Short mmCIF file of C-alpha atoms in Angstrom, two decimals:
data_model
loop_
_atom_site.label_atom_id
_atom_site.label_comp_id
_atom_site.label_asym_id
_atom_site.label_seq_id
_atom_site.Cartn_x
_atom_site.Cartn_y
_atom_site.Cartn_z
CA MET Q 1 117.32 160.16 104.14
CA ARG Q 2 118.49 157.23 101.99
CA LEU Q 3 115.69 155.05 103.39
CA ALA Q 4 113.13 157.72 102.53
CA TRP Q 5 114.37 157.80 98.92
CA VAL Q 6 114.20 154.01 98.69
CA LEU Q 7 110.60 154.01 99.94
CA LEU Q 8 109.67 156.75 97.46
CA VAL Q 9 111.18 154.80 94.56
CA LEU Q 10 109.31 151.65 95.61
CA LEU Q 11 106.00 153.53 95.73
CA VAL Q 12 106.59 154.98 92.26
CA VAL Q 13 107.58 151.60 90.79
CA CYS Q 14 104.75 149.65 92.46
CA ALA Q 15 102.04 152.26 91.95
CA PRO Q 16 99.44 150.91 89.52
CA GLN Q 17 99.45 152.48 86.07
CA THR Q 18 96.19 153.48 84.35
CA PRO Q 19 96.19 152.32 80.69
CA GLU Q 20 94.06 154.06 78.08
CA VAL Q 21 91.17 151.63 77.73
CA SER Q 22 87.42 152.03 77.86
CA TRP Q 23 84.56 150.17 79.46
CA ARG Q 24 81.57 149.03 77.43
CA LEU Q 25 78.17 148.99 79.10
CA ARG Q 26 76.68 145.70 77.94
CA HIS Q 27 73.41 145.59 79.88
CA THR Q 28 71.29 147.54 82.38
CA TRP Q 29 68.43 146.06 84.38
CA ASP Q 30 66.16 148.05 86.69
CA GLY Q 31 63.81 145.27 87.76
CA PRO Q 32 61.54 146.06 90.72
CA GLY Q 33 62.72 145.77 94.31
CA ARG Q 34 66.19 145.32 95.76
CA HIS Q 35 69.00 143.72 93.78
CA MET Q 36 70.88 141.89 96.52
CA TRP Q 37 73.10 139.13 95.10
CA HIS Q 38 75.01 139.08 91.82
CA SER Q 39 77.13 136.55 89.98
CA ILE Q 40 78.87 136.53 86.60
CA ALA Q 41 80.92 133.91 84.73
CA ALA Q 42 82.81 133.99 81.42
CA LEU Q 43 83.44 130.83 79.38
CA ARG Q 44 86.11 130.15 76.79
CA THR Q 45 83.40 129.92 74.10
CA GLY Q 46 82.74 133.64 74.57
CA GLU Q 47 79.53 133.05 76.50
CA VAL Q 48 78.92 135.13 79.61
CA TRP Q 49 76.36 134.16 82.26
CA THR Q 50 74.87 136.60 84.76
CA TYR Q 51 72.46 136.22 87.65
CA VAL Q 52 70.99 138.90 89.86
CA ALA Q 53 68.65 137.95 92.71
CA GLY Q 54 66.72 139.72 95.43
CA ASP Q 55 63.09 140.78 95.46
CA THR Q 56 63.10 139.72 91.79
CA SER Q 57 65.63 137.68 89.83
CA LEU Q 58 67.10 137.58 86.34
CA MET Q 59 69.43 135.03 84.73
CA MET Q 60 70.93 135.91 81.35
CA ARG Q 61 73.40 134.50 78.82
CA TRP Q 62 75.51 136.57 76.41
CA ASP Q 63 76.27 134.66 73.20
CA GLY Q 64 78.77 137.18 71.85
CA ARG Q 65 76.17 139.27 70.07
CA ALA Q 66 73.07 139.54 72.27
CA TRP Q 67 71.61 138.68 75.66
CA ARG Q 68 69.08 135.91 76.14
CA THR Q 69 67.02 135.34 79.25
CA GLU Q 70 67.60 131.89 80.73
CA GLU Q 71 65.55 129.83 83.15
CA PRO Q 72 67.29 128.81 86.39
CA PRO Q 73 67.35 125.13 87.37
CA ASP Q 74 64.22 123.57 88.86
CA ASP Q 75 63.96 124.07 92.64
CA PHE Q 76 66.70 126.73 92.54
CA LEU Q 77 66.27 129.23 95.38
CA PRO Q 78 68.89 132.01 95.37
CA THR Q 79 70.29 132.92 98.78
CA GLY Q 80 73.27 135.02 99.79
CA ARG Q 81 75.60 132.38 101.22
CA GLY Q 82 77.24 130.21 98.57
CA PHE Q 83 75.24 131.81 95.75
CA GLY Q 84 76.70 132.08 92.29
CA PHE Q 85 78.40 130.67 89.22
CA GLU Q 86 81.80 128.99 89.25
CA THR Q 87 83.87 128.01 86.21
CA SER Q 88 86.91 125.85 85.65
CA PRO Q 89 90.25 127.67 85.09
CA ALA Q 90 90.02 126.81 81.38
CA GLY Q 91 86.46 128.15 81.18
CA ASP Q 92 85.08 124.84 79.90
CA ASP Q 93 82.83 123.85 82.83
CA LEU Q 94 80.06 125.92 84.46
CA TRP Q 95 78.49 125.25 87.87
CA LEU Q 96 75.82 127.04 89.90
CA THR Q 97 75.24 126.82 93.65
CA SER Q 98 72.71 128.15 96.12
CA GLY Q 99 71.35 125.65 98.60
CA GLY Q 100 72.07 122.98 95.98
CA VAL Q 101 74.63 122.26 93.29
CA TRP Q 102 74.05 122.18 89.52
CA GLN Q 103 76.38 121.58 86.57
CA ARG Q 104 75.71 122.85 83.07
CA VAL Q 105 75.70 119.83 80.76
CA ARG Q 106 75.15 120.57 77.09
CA ASP Q 107 72.09 122.85 77.16
CA SER Q 108 70.58 122.02 80.53
CA TRP Q 109 71.28 122.19 84.26
CA VAL Q 110 71.93 118.85 85.98
CA ARG Q 111 71.68 118.66 89.75
CA ARG Q 112 74.59 117.09 91.61
CA PRO Q 113 73.08 116.27 95.04
CA ASN Q 114 75.73 116.90 97.69
CA LEU Q 115 76.54 114.22 100.26
CA SER Q 116 75.52 116.31 103.27
CA ARG Q 117 72.25 117.55 101.79
CA SER Q 118 70.33 115.72 104.53
CA ASP Q 119 72.15 117.60 107.32
CA PRO Q 120 70.18 120.80 108.07
CA GLU Q 121 73.08 122.17 110.12
CA LEU Q 122 75.34 122.54 107.07
CA THR Q 123 75.13 125.28 104.45
CA ILE Q 124 77.21 125.89 101.32
CA LYS Q 125 80.04 128.33 101.92
CA ASP Q 126 82.09 128.26 98.73
CA THR Q 127 82.72 126.28 95.53
CA ALA Q 128 85.75 125.88 93.28
CA VAL Q 129 85.87 124.13 89.91
CA ALA Q 130 89.38 122.72 89.45
CA ALA Q 131 88.85 121.23 85.98
CA LYS Q 132 86.08 119.98 83.76
CA GLY Q 133 84.13 117.49 85.86
CA GLU Q 134 86.01 118.27 89.09
CA ALA Q 135 84.26 120.56 91.59
CA TRP Q 136 85.11 121.23 95.25
CA LEU Q 137 82.27 122.10 97.60
CA ALA Q 138 82.77 123.56 101.07
CA GLU Q 139 79.94 123.43 103.62
CA ILE Q 140 80.03 124.86 107.12
CA GLY Q 141 78.03 124.48 110.31
CA GLU Q 142 76.34 127.34 112.10
CA TYR Q 143 78.59 126.98 115.15
CA GLY Q 144 81.81 125.81 113.51
CA GLY Q 145 83.01 122.71 111.74
CA TRP Q 146 83.07 122.08 108.03
CA VAL Q 147 82.82 119.42 105.35
CA LEU Q 148 84.65 119.48 102.02
CA ASN Q 149 83.50 117.24 99.17
CA VAL Q 150 84.97 116.83 95.70
CA TRP Q 151 82.97 115.82 92.62
CA SER Q 152 85.11 113.65 90.36
CA GLY Q 153 84.36 110.63 88.22
CA GLY Q 154 80.63 111.28 88.44
CA ALA Q 155 80.34 111.10 92.25
CA TRP Q 156 81.03 113.08 95.42
CA LYS Q 157 83.78 112.10 97.84
CA GLU Q 158 84.27 113.59 101.29
CA LEU Q 159 87.81 114.73 102.06
CA PRO Q 160 89.49 114.65 105.47
CA ALA Q 161 89.89 117.80 107.54
CA PRO Q 162 93.40 119.10 108.27
CA SER Q 163 95.21 116.93 110.80
CA GLY Q 164 95.42 118.27 114.31
CA GLU Q 165 92.26 120.35 113.95
CA MET Q 166 90.92 121.35 117.35
CA GLY Q 167 88.25 123.70 118.65
CA SER Q 168 85.86 125.71 116.52
CA ALA Q 169 87.02 125.56 112.89
CA TRP Q 170 85.75 127.38 109.82
CA LEU Q 171 86.53 127.07 106.14
CA GLU Q 172 86.36 130.56 104.65
CA GLN Q 173 87.22 130.30 100.94
CA ILE Q 174 88.51 127.75 98.43
CA ALA Q 175 90.18 128.26 95.04
CA ALA Q 176 91.70 126.01 92.39
CA ALA Q 177 94.16 126.31 89.51
CA GLY Q 178 93.77 122.82 88.05
CA PRO Q 179 93.02 119.19 88.92
CA GLY Q 180 93.81 118.65 92.59
CA ARG Q 181 95.55 122.05 92.83
CA VAL Q 182 93.42 123.57 95.57
CA TRP Q 183 94.00 126.13 98.31
CA ALA Q 184 91.63 127.13 101.11
CA ILE Q 185 91.51 129.65 103.94
CA HIS Q 186 91.01 127.89 107.25
CA GLN Q 187 90.28 129.49 110.61
CA VAL Q 188 90.64 127.50 113.81
CA ASP Q 189 90.49 128.93 117.33
CA GLY Q 190 90.67 132.42 115.82
CA LEU Q 191 93.91 131.71 113.89
CA ILE Q 192 93.74 132.30 110.14
CA GLN Q 193 95.89 130.03 107.98
CA ALA Q 194 96.08 128.78 104.42
CA ILE Q 195 95.82 125.08 103.65
CA ARG Q 196 96.78 123.29 100.44
CA TRP Q 197 95.60 119.92 99.22
CA GLU Q 198 98.55 117.54 98.73
CA GLY Q 199 96.71 114.60 97.19
CA SER Q 200 95.82 112.72 100.36
CA GLY Q 201 95.84 115.41 103.03
CA TRP Q 202 96.38 119.07 103.78
CA SER Q 203 99.52 121.09 104.38
CA THR Q 204 99.23 124.15 106.61
CA HIS Q 205 100.77 127.55 105.84
CA PRO Q 206 100.86 130.56 108.23
CA MET Q 207 99.39 133.85 106.99
CA PRO Q 208 99.32 137.47 108.15
CA GLN Q 209 96.39 137.77 110.55
CA VAL Q 210 93.97 139.89 108.53
CA SER Q 211 90.32 139.38 107.64
CA ILE Q 212 90.29 137.45 104.34
CA ARG Q 213 87.51 138.21 101.84
CA ASP Q 214 88.52 136.19 98.78
CA LEU Q 215 91.11 133.77 97.42
CA ALA Q 216 92.44 132.93 93.93
CA VAL Q 217 95.11 130.71 92.40
CA SER Q 218 96.65 131.84 89.12
CA ALA Q 219 97.38 129.65 86.11
CA ARG Q 220 101.01 129.62 87.24
CA GLY Q 221 100.03 128.18 90.60
CA ASP Q 222 100.74 131.19 92.83
CA ALA Q 223 98.03 131.94 95.35
CA TRP Q 224 96.54 135.36 96.12
CA ALA Q 225 94.17 136.60 98.83
CA VAL Q 226 92.50 139.93 99.53
CA GLY Q 227 91.15 141.17 102.82
CA SER Q 228 91.22 144.02 105.25
CA GLU Q 229 92.52 145.29 108.54
CA GLU Q 230 91.71 148.42 110.51
CA SER Q 231 93.66 150.71 108.17
CA GLY Q 232 92.15 149.41 104.92
CA GLY Q 233 92.56 146.84 102.18
CA VAL Q 234 95.29 144.20 102.19
CA ILE Q 235 96.63 142.11 99.29
CA LEU Q 236 98.49 138.89 100.09
CA ARG Q 237 100.51 136.62 97.81
CA ARG Q 238 102.38 133.40 98.41
CA GLN Q 239 105.97 134.04 97.33
CA GLY Q 240 109.11 132.09 98.12
CA GLY Q 241 107.17 129.59 100.21
CA ARG Q 242 105.60 132.31 102.39
CA TRP Q 243 102.46 134.43 102.41
CA LYS Q 244 103.40 138.12 102.18
CA ARG Q 245 101.74 141.50 101.82
CA VAL Q 246 102.16 142.94 98.32
CA GLY Q 247 101.18 146.05 96.42
CA VAL Q 248 100.80 149.59 97.63
CA PRO Q 249 98.90 150.66 100.78
CA LEU Q 250 95.14 150.94 100.25
CA PRO Q 251 93.77 152.96 103.20
CA GLY Q 252 89.99 153.07 103.50
CA THR Q 253 89.59 150.69 100.55
CA ALA Q 254 87.53 147.49 100.54
CA LEU Q 255 88.77 144.58 98.41
CA PRO Q 256 85.84 142.19 97.94
CA PHE Q 257 87.07 139.99 95.07
CA VAL Q 258 90.19 138.50 93.51
CA ARG Q 259 90.07 136.35 90.37
CA ALA Q 260 92.77 134.71 88.24
CA ASP Q 261 92.73 134.84 84.45
CA VAL Q 262 93.93 132.29 81.91
CA ARG Q 263 97.08 134.29 81.06
CA GLY Q 264 98.69 134.14 84.50
CA GLY Q 265 97.33 137.47 85.70
CA VAL Q 266 95.11 138.37 88.63
CA TRP Q 267 92.21 140.85 88.85
CA ILE Q 268 91.28 142.56 92.13
CA ALA Q 269 88.12 144.60 92.76
CA ALA Q 270 88.55 147.73 94.88
CA ASP Q 271 86.02 150.09 96.46
CA PRO Q 272 87.72 153.21 97.86
CA GLY Q 273 84.58 154.47 99.59
CA ARG Q 274 84.90 157.83 97.82
CA GLY Q 275 85.33 158.21 94.11
CA ARG Q 276 85.04 155.58 91.44
CA PRO Q 277 85.54 151.89 92.23
CA TYR Q 278 88.23 150.23 90.15
CA LEU Q 279 89.95 147.00 89.21
CA LEU Q 280 93.62 146.23 89.74
CA HIS Q 281 95.36 143.86 87.36
CA VAL Q 282 98.78 142.38 88.08
CA LYS Q 283 100.88 140.23 85.80
CA ASP Q 284 104.65 139.72 85.71
CA GLY Q 285 105.05 142.33 88.44
CA ARG Q 286 103.21 145.02 86.45
CA TRP Q 287 100.22 146.62 88.16
CA SER Q 288 97.47 148.37 86.21
CA LYS Q 289 94.42 150.27 87.46
CA TYR Q 290 91.05 150.45 85.67
CA PRO Q 291 88.50 152.85 87.21
CA LEU Q 292 84.85 152.11 86.44
CA PRO Q 293 82.91 154.77 84.50
CA GLU Q 294 80.77 156.02 87.41
CA SER Q 295 81.44 156.76 91.08
CA SER Q 296 77.93 155.65 92.11
CA LEU Q 297 78.64 152.01 91.22
CA LYS Q 298 79.39 149.17 93.62
CA ILE Q 299 81.23 146.14 92.24
CA MET Q 300 79.17 143.02 93.00
CA ALA Q 301 81.01 140.37 90.94
CA ILE Q 302 83.85 140.06 88.41
CA ALA Q 303 84.74 137.46 85.77
CA PRO Q 304 88.05 137.42 83.86
CA ALA Q 305 87.71 136.51 80.19
CA ALA Q 306 90.18 135.56 77.46
CA THR Q 307 90.84 139.18 76.45
CA GLY Q 308 89.82 141.18 79.50
CA VAL Q 309 87.27 141.13 82.29
CA TRP Q 310 83.53 141.48 82.92
CA VAL Q 311 82.03 143.29 85.90
CA TYR Q 312 78.57 143.11 87.44
CA ALA Q 313 77.91 146.36 89.30
CA ARG Q 314 74.99 147.79 91.23
CA GLN Q 315 73.82 151.40 91.20
CA GLY Q 316 71.81 152.20 94.30
CA SER Q 317 69.75 149.21 95.39
CA GLY Q 318 67.67 148.61 92.27
CA VAL Q 319 69.80 149.00 89.13
CA SER Q 320 72.28 146.36 87.94
CA LYS Q 321 74.80 146.99 85.16
CA VAL Q 322 77.11 144.67 83.22
CA TYR Q 323 80.38 146.13 81.92
CA GLU Q 324 83.07 144.64 79.70
CA LEU Q 325 86.70 145.72 79.60
CA SER Q 326 88.65 144.27 76.69
CA SER Q 327 92.36 144.99 76.59
CA SER Q 328 95.72 143.52 75.71
CA THR Q 329 96.95 143.39 79.34
#
């Protein structure tokens, strides 16, 4: 009986609260055809960049007052794998990837040709921008193996794989909290583990064996991951030198994204399958829940900003909507 009461108290304490805030619909686009891939990025200047691609494509920039249509880089071909914007933790550096790599320099896109661009067996898997001028690019092979390059000092440098790597290995996600402060999810011979860059090599850290969808590192340096198992969504956090499950059970819920904000908090996108999708925000042990305005939406991308978060959502297969949530969380 005492154990039951303890579990009940923990559920009440850990259950996310729902603050009184409102979403603002900032843009709706119903361009022809299917809207397949979405990306959104918020910069410290207040600019927000969005890109939706599919049968037709649209890139836009919010300047704080209005949207402006922007031209993508020359030779840019949006594809699903590796597609999207990435920003530095401080929001002062913007990159775009999809088959190639581009950095926003002043008012134009500058291509940063990756070292393995001549290898047709490698495709971009994920990108992390650790600081202004420092980008980490993960590329994987169709049948295993991966290459990780870092852009620093105006050039790419290939980094070594974790020592002792054997068999078929995959790099799933990478995330950064600052210069050289990088985590990645590594799968080798079916075993999922986290790896951390230590300046000249990787350290390996065991994880619960769940399917990982996304990874983030907060401004305080703690790492988070979201994924799933047969029962539903799973949230993982590195605490006390170990990766642990955190939060309340999320049966039947998909968790596609986790992103860190500049204030030490973390945002997690959740799709319960029935009802409205929502965001979870956690900071200093306090969990908050922010349901989106409509149940017919699917969260396609999220971008924390200085005072809240932006969401790119899809309604059906041919309507894309941009929402802003500004709060004091």
